[in-house]
XYZ file of C-alpha atoms in Angstrom:
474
model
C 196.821 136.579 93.313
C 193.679 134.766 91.793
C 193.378 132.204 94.092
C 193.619 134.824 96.899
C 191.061 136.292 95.388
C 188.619 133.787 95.185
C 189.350 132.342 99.080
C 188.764 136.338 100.106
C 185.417 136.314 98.452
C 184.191 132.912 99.632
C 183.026 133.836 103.262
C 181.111 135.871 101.615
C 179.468 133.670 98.995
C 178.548 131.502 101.700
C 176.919 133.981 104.021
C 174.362 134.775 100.967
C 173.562 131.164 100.345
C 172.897 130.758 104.207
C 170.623 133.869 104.290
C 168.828 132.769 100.979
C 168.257 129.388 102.556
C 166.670 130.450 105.577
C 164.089 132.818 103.379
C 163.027 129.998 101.536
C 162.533 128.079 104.958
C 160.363 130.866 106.312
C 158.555 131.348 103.320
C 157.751 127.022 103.184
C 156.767 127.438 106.895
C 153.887 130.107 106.039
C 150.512 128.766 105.930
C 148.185 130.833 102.418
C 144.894 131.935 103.682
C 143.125 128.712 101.541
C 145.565 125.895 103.101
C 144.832 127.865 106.472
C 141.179 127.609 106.358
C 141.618 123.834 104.888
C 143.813 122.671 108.233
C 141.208 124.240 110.412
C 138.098 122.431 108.516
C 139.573 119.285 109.510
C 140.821 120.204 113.233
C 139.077 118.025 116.158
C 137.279 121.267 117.247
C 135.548 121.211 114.438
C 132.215 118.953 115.317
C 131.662 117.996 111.588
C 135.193 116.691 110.598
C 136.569 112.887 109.968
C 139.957 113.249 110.474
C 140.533 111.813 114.138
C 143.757 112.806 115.837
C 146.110 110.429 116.559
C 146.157 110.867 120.440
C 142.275 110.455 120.075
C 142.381 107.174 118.425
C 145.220 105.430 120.758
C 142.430 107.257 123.887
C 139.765 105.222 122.405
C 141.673 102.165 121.547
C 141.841 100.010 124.578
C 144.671 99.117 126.282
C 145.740 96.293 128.570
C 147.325 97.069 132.158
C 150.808 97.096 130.757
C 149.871 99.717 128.021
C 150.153 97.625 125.117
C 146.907 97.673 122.627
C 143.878 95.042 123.367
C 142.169 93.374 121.175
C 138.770 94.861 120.283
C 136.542 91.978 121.466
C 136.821 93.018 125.417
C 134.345 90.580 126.285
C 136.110 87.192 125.925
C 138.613 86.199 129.548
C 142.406 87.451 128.795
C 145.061 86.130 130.819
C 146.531 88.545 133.195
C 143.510 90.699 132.605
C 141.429 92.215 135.316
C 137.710 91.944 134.889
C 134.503 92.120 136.104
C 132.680 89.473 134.109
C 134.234 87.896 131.130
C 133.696 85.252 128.466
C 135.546 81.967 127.883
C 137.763 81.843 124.943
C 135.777 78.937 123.591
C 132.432 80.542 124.275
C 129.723 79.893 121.301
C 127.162 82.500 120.679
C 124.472 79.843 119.054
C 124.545 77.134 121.883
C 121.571 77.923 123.986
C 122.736 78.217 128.054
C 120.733 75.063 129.052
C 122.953 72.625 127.413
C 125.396 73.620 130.178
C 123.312 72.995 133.005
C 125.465 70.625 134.980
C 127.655 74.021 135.621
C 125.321 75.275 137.797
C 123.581 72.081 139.369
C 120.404 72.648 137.663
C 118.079 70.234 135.243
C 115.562 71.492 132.833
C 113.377 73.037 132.250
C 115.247 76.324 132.145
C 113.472 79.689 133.493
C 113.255 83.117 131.896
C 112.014 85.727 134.309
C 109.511 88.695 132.861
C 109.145 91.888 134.449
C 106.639 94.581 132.803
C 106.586 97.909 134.121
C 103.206 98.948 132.408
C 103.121 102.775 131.620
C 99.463 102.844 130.153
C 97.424 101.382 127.992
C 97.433 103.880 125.519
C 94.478 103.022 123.267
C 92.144 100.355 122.322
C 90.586 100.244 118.817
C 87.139 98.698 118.776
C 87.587 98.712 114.531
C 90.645 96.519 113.961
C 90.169 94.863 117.595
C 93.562 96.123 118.605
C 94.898 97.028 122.354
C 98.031 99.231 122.671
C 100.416 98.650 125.445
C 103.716 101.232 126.295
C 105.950 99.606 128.991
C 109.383 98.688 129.707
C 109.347 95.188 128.998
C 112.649 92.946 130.989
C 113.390 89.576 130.106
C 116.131 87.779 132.322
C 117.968 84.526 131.954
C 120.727 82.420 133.324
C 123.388 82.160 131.941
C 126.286 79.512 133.356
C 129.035 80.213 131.172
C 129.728 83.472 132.275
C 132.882 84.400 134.288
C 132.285 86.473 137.385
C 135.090 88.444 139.561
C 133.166 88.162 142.875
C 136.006 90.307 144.289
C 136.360 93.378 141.586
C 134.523 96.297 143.427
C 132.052 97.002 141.128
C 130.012 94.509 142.305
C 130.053 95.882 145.806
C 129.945 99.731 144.908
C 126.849 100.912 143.107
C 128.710 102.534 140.449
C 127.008 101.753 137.757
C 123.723 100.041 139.045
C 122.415 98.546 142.055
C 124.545 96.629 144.147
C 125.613 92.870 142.418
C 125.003 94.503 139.309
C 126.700 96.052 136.913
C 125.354 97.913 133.194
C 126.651 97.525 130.257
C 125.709 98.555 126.635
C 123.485 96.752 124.825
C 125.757 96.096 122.377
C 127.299 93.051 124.162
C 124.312 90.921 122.824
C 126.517 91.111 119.557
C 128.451 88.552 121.184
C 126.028 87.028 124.358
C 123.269 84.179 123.293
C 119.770 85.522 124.147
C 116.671 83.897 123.832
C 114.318 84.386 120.840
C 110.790 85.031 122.194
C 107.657 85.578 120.600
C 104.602 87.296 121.400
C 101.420 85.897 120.592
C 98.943 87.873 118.497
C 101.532 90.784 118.218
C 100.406 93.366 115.388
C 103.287 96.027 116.069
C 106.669 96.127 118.103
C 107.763 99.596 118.357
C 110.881 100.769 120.234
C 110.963 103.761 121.988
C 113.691 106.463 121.532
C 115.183 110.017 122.838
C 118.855 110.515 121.550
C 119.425 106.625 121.285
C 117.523 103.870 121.826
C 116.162 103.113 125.143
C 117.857 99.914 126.299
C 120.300 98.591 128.696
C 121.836 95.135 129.760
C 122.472 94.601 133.036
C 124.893 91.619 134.668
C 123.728 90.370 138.078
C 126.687 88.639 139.922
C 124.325 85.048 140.300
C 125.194 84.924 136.506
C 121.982 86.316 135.242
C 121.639 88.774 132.483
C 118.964 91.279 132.112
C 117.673 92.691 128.983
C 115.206 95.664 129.293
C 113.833 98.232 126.594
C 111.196 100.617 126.337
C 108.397 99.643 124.069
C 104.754 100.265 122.245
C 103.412 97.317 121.625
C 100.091 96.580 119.808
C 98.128 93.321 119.931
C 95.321 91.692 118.552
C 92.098 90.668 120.644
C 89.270 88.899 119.911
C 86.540 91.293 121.051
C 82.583 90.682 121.081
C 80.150 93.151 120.348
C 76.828 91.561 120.732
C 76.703 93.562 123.864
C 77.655 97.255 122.816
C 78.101 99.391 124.309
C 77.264 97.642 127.610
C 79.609 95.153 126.552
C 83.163 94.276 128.958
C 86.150 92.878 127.132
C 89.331 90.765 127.676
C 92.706 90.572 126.314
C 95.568 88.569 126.699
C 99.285 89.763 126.525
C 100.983 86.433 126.012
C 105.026 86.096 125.668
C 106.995 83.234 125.121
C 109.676 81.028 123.802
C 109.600 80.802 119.852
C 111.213 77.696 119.399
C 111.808 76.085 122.808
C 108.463 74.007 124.550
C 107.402 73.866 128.149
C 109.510 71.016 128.378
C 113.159 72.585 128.011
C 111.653 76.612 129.055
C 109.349 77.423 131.311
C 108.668 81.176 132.618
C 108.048 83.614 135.374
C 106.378 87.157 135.276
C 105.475 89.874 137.162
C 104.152 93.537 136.274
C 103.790 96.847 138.183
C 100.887 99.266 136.678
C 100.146 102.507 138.285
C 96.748 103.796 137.827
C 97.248 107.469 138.071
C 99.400 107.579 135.132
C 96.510 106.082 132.989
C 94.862 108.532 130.260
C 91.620 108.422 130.628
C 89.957 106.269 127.414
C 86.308 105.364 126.702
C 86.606 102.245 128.881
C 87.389 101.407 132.989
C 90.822 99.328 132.922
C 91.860 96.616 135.068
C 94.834 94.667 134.776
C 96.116 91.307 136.227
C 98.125 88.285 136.237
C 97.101 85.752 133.101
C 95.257 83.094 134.476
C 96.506 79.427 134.609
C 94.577 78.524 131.489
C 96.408 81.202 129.069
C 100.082 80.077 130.431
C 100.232 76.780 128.789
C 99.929 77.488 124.690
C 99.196 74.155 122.164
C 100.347 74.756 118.575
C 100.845 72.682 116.065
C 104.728 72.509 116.423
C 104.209 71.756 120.284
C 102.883 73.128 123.586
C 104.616 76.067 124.490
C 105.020 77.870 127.864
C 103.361 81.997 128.203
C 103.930 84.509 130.646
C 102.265 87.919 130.569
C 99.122 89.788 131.739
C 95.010 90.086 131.030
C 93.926 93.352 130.598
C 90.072 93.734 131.329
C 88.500 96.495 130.098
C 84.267 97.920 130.127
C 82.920 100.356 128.235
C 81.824 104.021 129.681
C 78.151 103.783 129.241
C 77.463 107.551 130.130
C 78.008 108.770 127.348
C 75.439 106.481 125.224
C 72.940 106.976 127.808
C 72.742 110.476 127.162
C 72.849 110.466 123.428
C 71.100 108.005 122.551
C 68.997 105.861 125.261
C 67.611 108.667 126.858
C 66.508 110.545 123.813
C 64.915 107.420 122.392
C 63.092 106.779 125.863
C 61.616 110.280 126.101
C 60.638 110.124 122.049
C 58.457 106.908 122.675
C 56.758 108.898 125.979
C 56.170 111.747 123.777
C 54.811 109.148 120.825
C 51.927 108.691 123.746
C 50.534 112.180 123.588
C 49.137 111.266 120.451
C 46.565 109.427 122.224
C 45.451 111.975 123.892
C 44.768 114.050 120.596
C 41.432 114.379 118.820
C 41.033 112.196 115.870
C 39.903 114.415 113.517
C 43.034 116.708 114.264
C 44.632 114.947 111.166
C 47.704 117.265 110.516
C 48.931 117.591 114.164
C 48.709 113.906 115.680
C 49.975 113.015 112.278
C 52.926 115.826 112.051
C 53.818 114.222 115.647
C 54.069 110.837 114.918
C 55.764 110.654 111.524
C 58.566 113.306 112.815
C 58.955 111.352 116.044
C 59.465 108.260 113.741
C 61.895 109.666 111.279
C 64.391 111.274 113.512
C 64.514 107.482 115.880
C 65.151 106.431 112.346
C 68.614 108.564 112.168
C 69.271 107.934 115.530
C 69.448 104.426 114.576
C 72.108 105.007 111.501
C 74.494 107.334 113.241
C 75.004 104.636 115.680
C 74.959 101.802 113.298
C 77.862 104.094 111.407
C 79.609 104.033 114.776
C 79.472 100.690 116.213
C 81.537 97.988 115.638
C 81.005 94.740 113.739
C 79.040 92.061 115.757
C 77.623 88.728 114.925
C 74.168 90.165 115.547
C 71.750 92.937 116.626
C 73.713 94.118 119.602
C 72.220 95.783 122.592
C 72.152 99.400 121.383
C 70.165 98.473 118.120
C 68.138 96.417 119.862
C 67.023 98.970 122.290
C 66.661 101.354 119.167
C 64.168 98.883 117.216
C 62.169 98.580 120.265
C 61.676 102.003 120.496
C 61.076 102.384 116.781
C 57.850 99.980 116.834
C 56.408 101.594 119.511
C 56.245 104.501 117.565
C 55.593 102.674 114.432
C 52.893 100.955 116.387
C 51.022 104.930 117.294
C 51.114 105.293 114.091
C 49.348 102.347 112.646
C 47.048 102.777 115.601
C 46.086 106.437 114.576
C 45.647 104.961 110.653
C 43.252 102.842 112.124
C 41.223 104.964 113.488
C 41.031 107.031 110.654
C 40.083 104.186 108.892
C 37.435 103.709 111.280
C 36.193 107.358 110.884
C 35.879 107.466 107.160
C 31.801 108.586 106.048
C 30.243 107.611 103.104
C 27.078 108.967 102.266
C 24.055 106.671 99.900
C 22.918 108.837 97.403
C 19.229 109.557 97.725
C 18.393 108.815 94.570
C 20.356 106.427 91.883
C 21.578 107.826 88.222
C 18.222 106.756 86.572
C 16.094 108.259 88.999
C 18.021 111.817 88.756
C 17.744 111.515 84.912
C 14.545 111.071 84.904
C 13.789 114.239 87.868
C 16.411 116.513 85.128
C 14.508 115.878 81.734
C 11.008 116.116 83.500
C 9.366 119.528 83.527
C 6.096 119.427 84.998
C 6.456 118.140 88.794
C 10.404 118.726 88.853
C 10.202 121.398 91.435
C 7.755 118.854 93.146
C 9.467 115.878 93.027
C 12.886 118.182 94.291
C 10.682 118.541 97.593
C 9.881 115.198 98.518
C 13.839 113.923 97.859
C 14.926 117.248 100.485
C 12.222 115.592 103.263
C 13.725 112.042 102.739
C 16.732 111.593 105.945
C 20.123 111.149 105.298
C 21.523 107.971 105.469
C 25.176 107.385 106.607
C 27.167 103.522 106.228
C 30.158 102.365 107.167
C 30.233 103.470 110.574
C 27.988 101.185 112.457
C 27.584 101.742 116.759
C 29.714 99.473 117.819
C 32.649 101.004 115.694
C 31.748 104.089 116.639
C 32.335 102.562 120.416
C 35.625 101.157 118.797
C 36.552 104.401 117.978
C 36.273 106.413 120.757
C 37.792 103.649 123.089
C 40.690 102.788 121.319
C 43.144 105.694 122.101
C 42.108 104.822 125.649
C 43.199 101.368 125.065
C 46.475 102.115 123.800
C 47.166 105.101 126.294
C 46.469 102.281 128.919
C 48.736 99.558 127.451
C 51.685 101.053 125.728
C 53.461 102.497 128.732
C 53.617 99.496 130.752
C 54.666 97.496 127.890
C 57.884 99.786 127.274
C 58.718 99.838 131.125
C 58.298 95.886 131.397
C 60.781 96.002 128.173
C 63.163 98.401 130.208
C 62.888 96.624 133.330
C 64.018 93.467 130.944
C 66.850 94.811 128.843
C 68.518 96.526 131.854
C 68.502 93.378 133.863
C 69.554 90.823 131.098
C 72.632 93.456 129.861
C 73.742 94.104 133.455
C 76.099 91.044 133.401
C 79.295 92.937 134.408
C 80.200 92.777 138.384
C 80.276 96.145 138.972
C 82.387 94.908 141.788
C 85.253 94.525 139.737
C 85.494 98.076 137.889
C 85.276 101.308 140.313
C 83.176 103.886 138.410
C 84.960 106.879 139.218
């Protein structure tokens, strides 16, 4: 009867463990509110998390044509692999292209090819004798090891860049020789950026590569000043090979520069080719081969010509009015001259404060002194002729004869009389200085002026050396 007991009661036993198991499997399965909010914190939606899916990561693994993983250098040749361009398995970043010349039939020197696309020139500091260049500066080179598929598509379809070309990241230089250039006189190399850096590689299907980036760079010049501000200046952008010579590299350039994208600056710009004398460089290490472009740049002279010459011209015509002022008008002529004086005089240190260094008086101070002595020269003129026009008057009597007249008292009043009848006598002012005196100020009215116009005539000629052919005053 006990064991019937027990088997009646065990259906039931084991329909309450079955019920309490599947509560505690519900209850496992249910996500708290802080383990709820912890999944989500790391789910792909959310933009700040570092937990990558695992469908993401095989995505952005790659994968060879049979599905299998690849190995993460994509750039060396794998059998049964289609490609565009490729490596060789034995390829070695740090041997230079040229020592596999005979692959392509060619002999050295080897070529790079420059290409600047010159935005503006975006300043040019007369201080530090800097220029500032923004561009997209391109260097290209050959490159025979490379392995082309001159039937994949890409090359054919502009996809992804002109046609025989394809882009890739610039990344691949990681694992592609390029050349090590220098540029000579460089001060600052600045890359330009948005979101990334601007940059690209591009593969040409002739086996060249093409490096380009977007740049600011600032060089040094050597400027002369002995002719500010009518001065013009030159300045050479020079790139190169830094270790190779002239006899393993030579180079190639060309630039495009369009004018109406200029900023307008304190000089007129013109920019060329580099001449055949600044392409061949001799250093002490060896003569080296340069590529690149002159920059030619003159000064806006408007601006000085109406602050400062023209002032200075009509202060030294006003300096001549003088002349025409009586003598013995002491205060005016005098007011005139010495305020005319001192304010050429402040002229002439506001600009020095301004101008650059030169290795002596440039044209500007030069034109200032002149202008300063002519004044200077009224001056001394007018203390001449006050020198000229100075009375003195002989006592009529000397210190014994008027003791003599005080301590007599009989024929005082007498004596008095006779001394008031004798004439007065004045020295020091003879005639002919009195003819000095009254021609003088005729003399210098007459010469002064065309003095200062031969001196203008002079100065303009000698400081016009710039062919105004060459820069368009616009």
């Amino acid at each position: 009867m006990g064991m019937m007991h027990f088997r009646d009661k065990l259906p039931l036993t084991w329909c309450l463990v079955m019920q309490l198991s599947c509560i505690l499997h519900q209850t496992s399965s249910v996500d708290w509110p802080e383990e709820q909010s912890r999944k989500e914190s790391l789910s792909p939606v959310d933009p700040d998390s570092k937990m990558i899916p695992e469908e993401q990561l095989r995505k952005e693994i790659p994968h060879t044509s049979d599905g299998g993983l690849a190995s993460l250098d994509t750039n060396k040749c794998k059998p049964n692999t289609p490609f565009i361009w490729c490596l060789p398995q034995d390829y070695n970043q740090e041997k230079h292209p040229f020592t596999y010349f005979h692959l392509v039939n060619k002999s050295l020197p080897w070529d790079y090819a420059f290409r600047f696309v010159i935005e503006e020139i975006s300043n040019i500091n007369d201080k530090s004798q800097t220029m500032s260049i923004s561009m997209y500066f391109a260097v290209s080179w050959l490159e025979p090891r490379l392995k082309i598929n001159e039937s994949a598509t890409e090359w054919s379809e502009a996809r992804t860049g002109p046609a025989n070309e394809v882009n890739e990241s610039p990344e691949i230089l990681k694992y592609i020789w390029y050349p090590e250039l220098e540029i000579y006189g460089l001060d600052t190399f600045g890359r330009q950026r948005v979101l990334k850096e601007m940059s690209g590689v591009r593969i040409i299907k002739n086996k060249t590569i093409t490096y380009e980036l977007g740049v600011r760079i600032t060089i040094s010049c050597r400027m002369n000043f002995d002719n500010y501000p009518l001065d013009a200046q030159t300045c050479q952008f020079q790139v190169g090979s830094y270790y190779d010579t002239h006899e393993t590299v030579t180079c190639n350039s060309h630039f495009i520069y369009d004018l109406d994208r200029q900023r307008s600056l304190q000089h007129f710009i013109q920019i060329e080719g580099l001449p055949a004398k600044y392409k061949v460089l001799k250093l002490p290490s060896g003569t080296y081969a340069a590529c690149g472009i002159q920059v030619r740049f003159q000064r806006k002279q408007m601006q000085f010509i109406v602050q400062v010459y023209l002032p200075s011209f009509m202060f030294v015509i006003v300096s001549w009015v003088s002349f025409l002022i009586n003598p013995h008008v002491v205060p005016g002529r005098m007011g005139l001259l010495v305020t005319l004086f001192l304010v050429l005089i402040n002229i002439f240190n506001s600009v020095r404060e301004q101008a650059p260094i030169s290795s002596r008086l440039n044209a500007v101070d030069l034109y200032l002194v002149v202008c300063i002595f002519f004044v200077f020269a009224a001056l001394i003129e007018y203390a001449v002729i006050l020198l000229l026009l100075k009375k003195r008057r002989k006592p009529r009597r000397t210190i014994d004869e008027g003791l003599k007249t005080l301590f007599s008292n009989g024929d005082a009043g007498q004596a008095r009389r006779e001394e008031m009848k004798k004439p007065h006598v004045e020295v020091g002012l003879t005639a002919r200085k009195q003819a000095l005196v009254d021609n003088i100020d005729a003399w210098a009215m007459w010469i002064s002026p065309p003095i200062f116009i031969i001196f203008n005539l002079i100065y303009w000629i000698a400081y016009r050396h710039v062919d105004t052919e060459l820069f368009t005053l616009t």
